[in-house]
């Protein structure tokens, strides 16, 4: 906490705001009487807090006093972090799809519970599409190097593997 407050002193209030939001989401995710991990918001908020805020914090700390600093860095950081935000959300979603039956027994009603397995798998695929679109957008806008587009070769055209998502653990 002391080192965080020292960084706030050096760089300004935006760091305190982002750090505070990250701390609040982290606490609310697993603490309190109604933790977010038991709700359909767990995937979304963990993806945003773990990725978007971390990217924005890192960018802000490194450019706040640079001559090229502008107030658009928030948008730039958000676009650059899109692939990771959707991927982290998918990690949480895939886990919740596989644990859906066990989660209901312990009172967790995640997004996978409300959507059902079929629609959750569709959302999983849609999130990956948005992740790749984030890479393309970042490259077009010049926020990411063009070489990032080589990652498009990792796109799998056969999406029939998704229904087998949880079979290896059963």
Coordinates of C-alpha atoms in Angstrom, one line a residue:
X1 CA 0.0 0.0 0.0
X2 CA 2.8 2.4 0.8
X3 CA 4.5 1.8 -2.5
X4 CA 1.2 2.3 -4.3
X5 CA 0.5 5.6 -2.5
X6 CA 4.0 6.7 -3.3
X7 CA 3.4 6.0 -7.0
X8 CA 0.1 8.0 -6.7
X9 CA 2.1 10.9 -5.2
X10 CA 4.5 10.8 -8.2
X11 CA 2.0 10.3 -11.0
X12 CA -1.4 11.6 -9.9
X13 CA -4.9 10.7 -9.0
X14 CA -5.8 8.5 -12.0
X15 CA -3.5 5.9 -10.6
X16 CA -5.3 6.0 -7.3
X17 CA -8.7 5.7 -9.1
X18 CA -7.7 2.7 -11.2
X19 CA -6.0 1.0 -8.3
X20 CA -9.0 1.6 -6.1
X21 CA -11.4 0.2 -8.7
X22 CA -9.1 -2.9 -9.1
X23 CA -9.0 -3.4 -5.3
X24 CA -12.8 -3.0 -5.0
X25 CA -13.5 -5.5 -7.8
X26 CA -10.9 -7.9 -6.3
X27 CA -12.6 -7.8 -2.9
X28 CA -16.1 -8.0 -4.3
X29 CA -15.2 -10.9 -6.5
X30 CA -14.6 -13.3 -3.6
X31 CA -15.5 -11.3 -0.4
X32 CA -18.6 -9.9 1.2
X33 CA -22.0 -11.4 1.7
X34 CA -22.7 -11.6 -2.1
X35 CA -19.4 -12.3 -3.9
X36 CA -19.4 -11.6 -7.6
X37 CA -18.0 -15.1 -8.3
X38 CA -21.4 -16.4 -7.6
X39 CA -23.1 -14.1 -10.1
X40 CA -23.2 -13.8 -13.9
X41 CA -21.0 -10.7 -13.6
X42 CA -18.0 -12.6 -12.4
X43 CA -16.6 -13.3 -15.9
X44 CA -17.0 -9.7 -17.1
X45 CA -15.7 -7.9 -14.1
X46 CA -12.7 -10.2 -13.6
X47 CA -11.7 -9.7 -17.2
X48 CA -12.0 -6.0 -17.0
X49 CA -10.3 -5.7 -13.6
X50 CA -7.5 -8.1 -14.3
X51 CA -6.7 -7.0 -17.8
X52 CA -8.1 -3.6 -18.6
X53 CA -7.0 -1.9 -15.4
X54 CA -3.6 -3.6 -15.4
X55 CA -2.9 -2.4 -18.9
X56 CA -4.2 1.1 -18.1
X57 CA -2.2 1.2 -14.9
X58 CA 1.0 0.1 -16.7
X59 CA 0.5 2.6 -19.6
X60 CA -0.3 5.5 -17.3
X61 CA 2.7 4.9 -15.0
X62 CA 5.0 4.8 -18.0
X63 CA 3.7 7.8 -20.0
X64 CA 2.0 10.3 -17.6
X65 CA 4.9 12.7 -17.7
X66 CA 6.1 11.9 -21.3
X67 CA 6.0 14.7 -23.9
X68 CA 3.8 12.5 -26.1
X69 CA 1.2 12.0 -23.3
X70 CA -2.4 12.8 -24.4
X71 CA -5.7 12.1 -22.8
X72 CA -6.6 9.5 -25.4
X73 CA -4.3 6.9 -23.8
X74 CA -7.4 5.6 -22.0
X75 CA -9.0 4.7 -25.3
X76 CA -5.7 3.4 -26.7
X77 CA -5.1 1.2 -23.6
X78 CA -8.7 -0.1 -23.8
X79 CA -8.3 -1.1 -27.4
X80 CA -4.9 -2.8 -26.9
X81 CA -6.3 -4.8 -24.0
X82 CA -9.4 -6.1 -25.8
X83 CA -7.9 -9.4 -26.8
X84 CA -6.8 -10.1 -23.3
X85 CA -10.1 -9.0 -21.7
X86 CA -12.1 -11.4 -23.9
X87 CA -9.6 -14.2 -23.3
X88 CA -9.6 -13.8 -19.5
X89 CA -13.4 -13.7 -19.6
X90 CA -13.4 -16.9 -21.7
X91 CA -11.1 -18.7 -19.2
X92 CA -13.6 -17.9 -16.4
X93 CA -16.5 -18.8 -18.7
X94 CA -15.0 -22.1 -19.7
X95 CA -14.3 -23.0 -16.1
X96 CA -17.9 -22.1 -15.2
X97 CA -19.3 -24.2 -18.1
X98 CA -17.4 -27.2 -16.9
X99 CA -18.4 -26.6 -13.2
X100 CA -22.0 -25.6 -13.8
X101 CA -23.6 -28.6 -12.1
X102 CA -21.3 -28.5 -9.1
X103 CA -21.7 -24.7 -8.8
X104 CA -25.4 -25.0 -8.5
X105 CA -25.0 -27.4 -5.6
X106 CA -22.9 -24.8 -3.7
X107 CA -25.1 -21.8 -4.6
X108 CA -23.1 -20.3 -7.5
X109 CA -25.3 -19.1 -10.3
X110 CA -22.8 -18.0 -12.9
X111 CA -23.4 -16.8 -16.5
X112 CA -23.1 -20.4 -17.7
X113 CA -26.0 -21.3 -15.4
X114 CA -28.3 -18.7 -16.8
X115 CA -27.3 -19.2 -20.4
X116 CA -27.1 -22.9 -20.4
X117 CA -24.3 -24.9 -21.9
X118 CA -25.2 -24.4 -25.6
X119 CA -25.5 -20.6 -25.4
X120 CA -22.4 -20.4 -23.1
X121 CA -20.4 -22.2 -25.8
X122 CA -21.7 -19.8 -28.4
X123 CA -20.7 -16.9 -26.2
X124 CA -17.3 -18.5 -25.8
X125 CA -16.8 -18.5 -29.5
X126 CA -18.2 -14.9 -29.9
X127 CA -15.7 -13.7 -27.3
X128 CA -12.8 -15.1 -29.3
X129 CA -14.1 -13.4 -32.4
X130 CA -14.1 -10.1 -30.5
X131 CA -10.6 -10.9 -29.3
X132 CA -9.3 -11.2 -32.8
X133 CA -11.3 -8.2 -33.9
X134 CA -9.5 -6.3 -31.1
X135 CA -6.1 -7.3 -32.6
X136 CA -7.1 -6.2 -36.0
X137 CA -8.5 -2.9 -34.8
X138 CA -5.3 -2.3 -32.7
X139 CA -3.2 -2.9 -35.8
X140 CA -5.3 -0.7 -38.1
X141 CA -5.2 2.2 -35.6
X142 CA -1.4 1.8 -35.2
X143 CA -1.6 0.9 -31.5
X144 CA -0.2 -2.6 -32.1
X145 CA 2.5 -3.6 -34.6
X146 CA 1.3 -5.1 -37.9
X147 CA 3.1 -8.3 -37.0
X148 CA 0.3 -8.9 -34.5
X149 CA -1.8 -9.9 -37.4
X150 CA 0.2 -13.1 -37.7
X151 CA -1.7 -14.3 -34.7
X152 CA -4.7 -14.6 -37.1
X153 CA -3.2 -17.9 -38.3
X154 CA -4.2 -19.4 -34.9
X155 CA -7.9 -19.1 -35.8
X156 CA -9.4 -22.5 -36.0
X157 CA -12.1 -22.9 -38.6
X158 CA -13.5 -26.1 -37.0
X159 CA -15.5 -24.8 -34.1
X160 CA -17.0 -28.3 -33.4
X161 CA -14.3 -28.8 -30.7
X162 CA -16.1 -26.5 -28.3
X163 CA -18.8 -29.1 -27.2
X164 CA -15.9 -31.3 -26.1
X165 CA -14.6 -28.6 -23.8
X166 CA -15.1 -30.4 -20.5
X167 CA -14.7 -34.0 -21.6
X168 CA -11.0 -34.2 -20.5
X169 CA -12.0 -33.5 -16.9
X170 CA -14.8 -36.1 -16.7

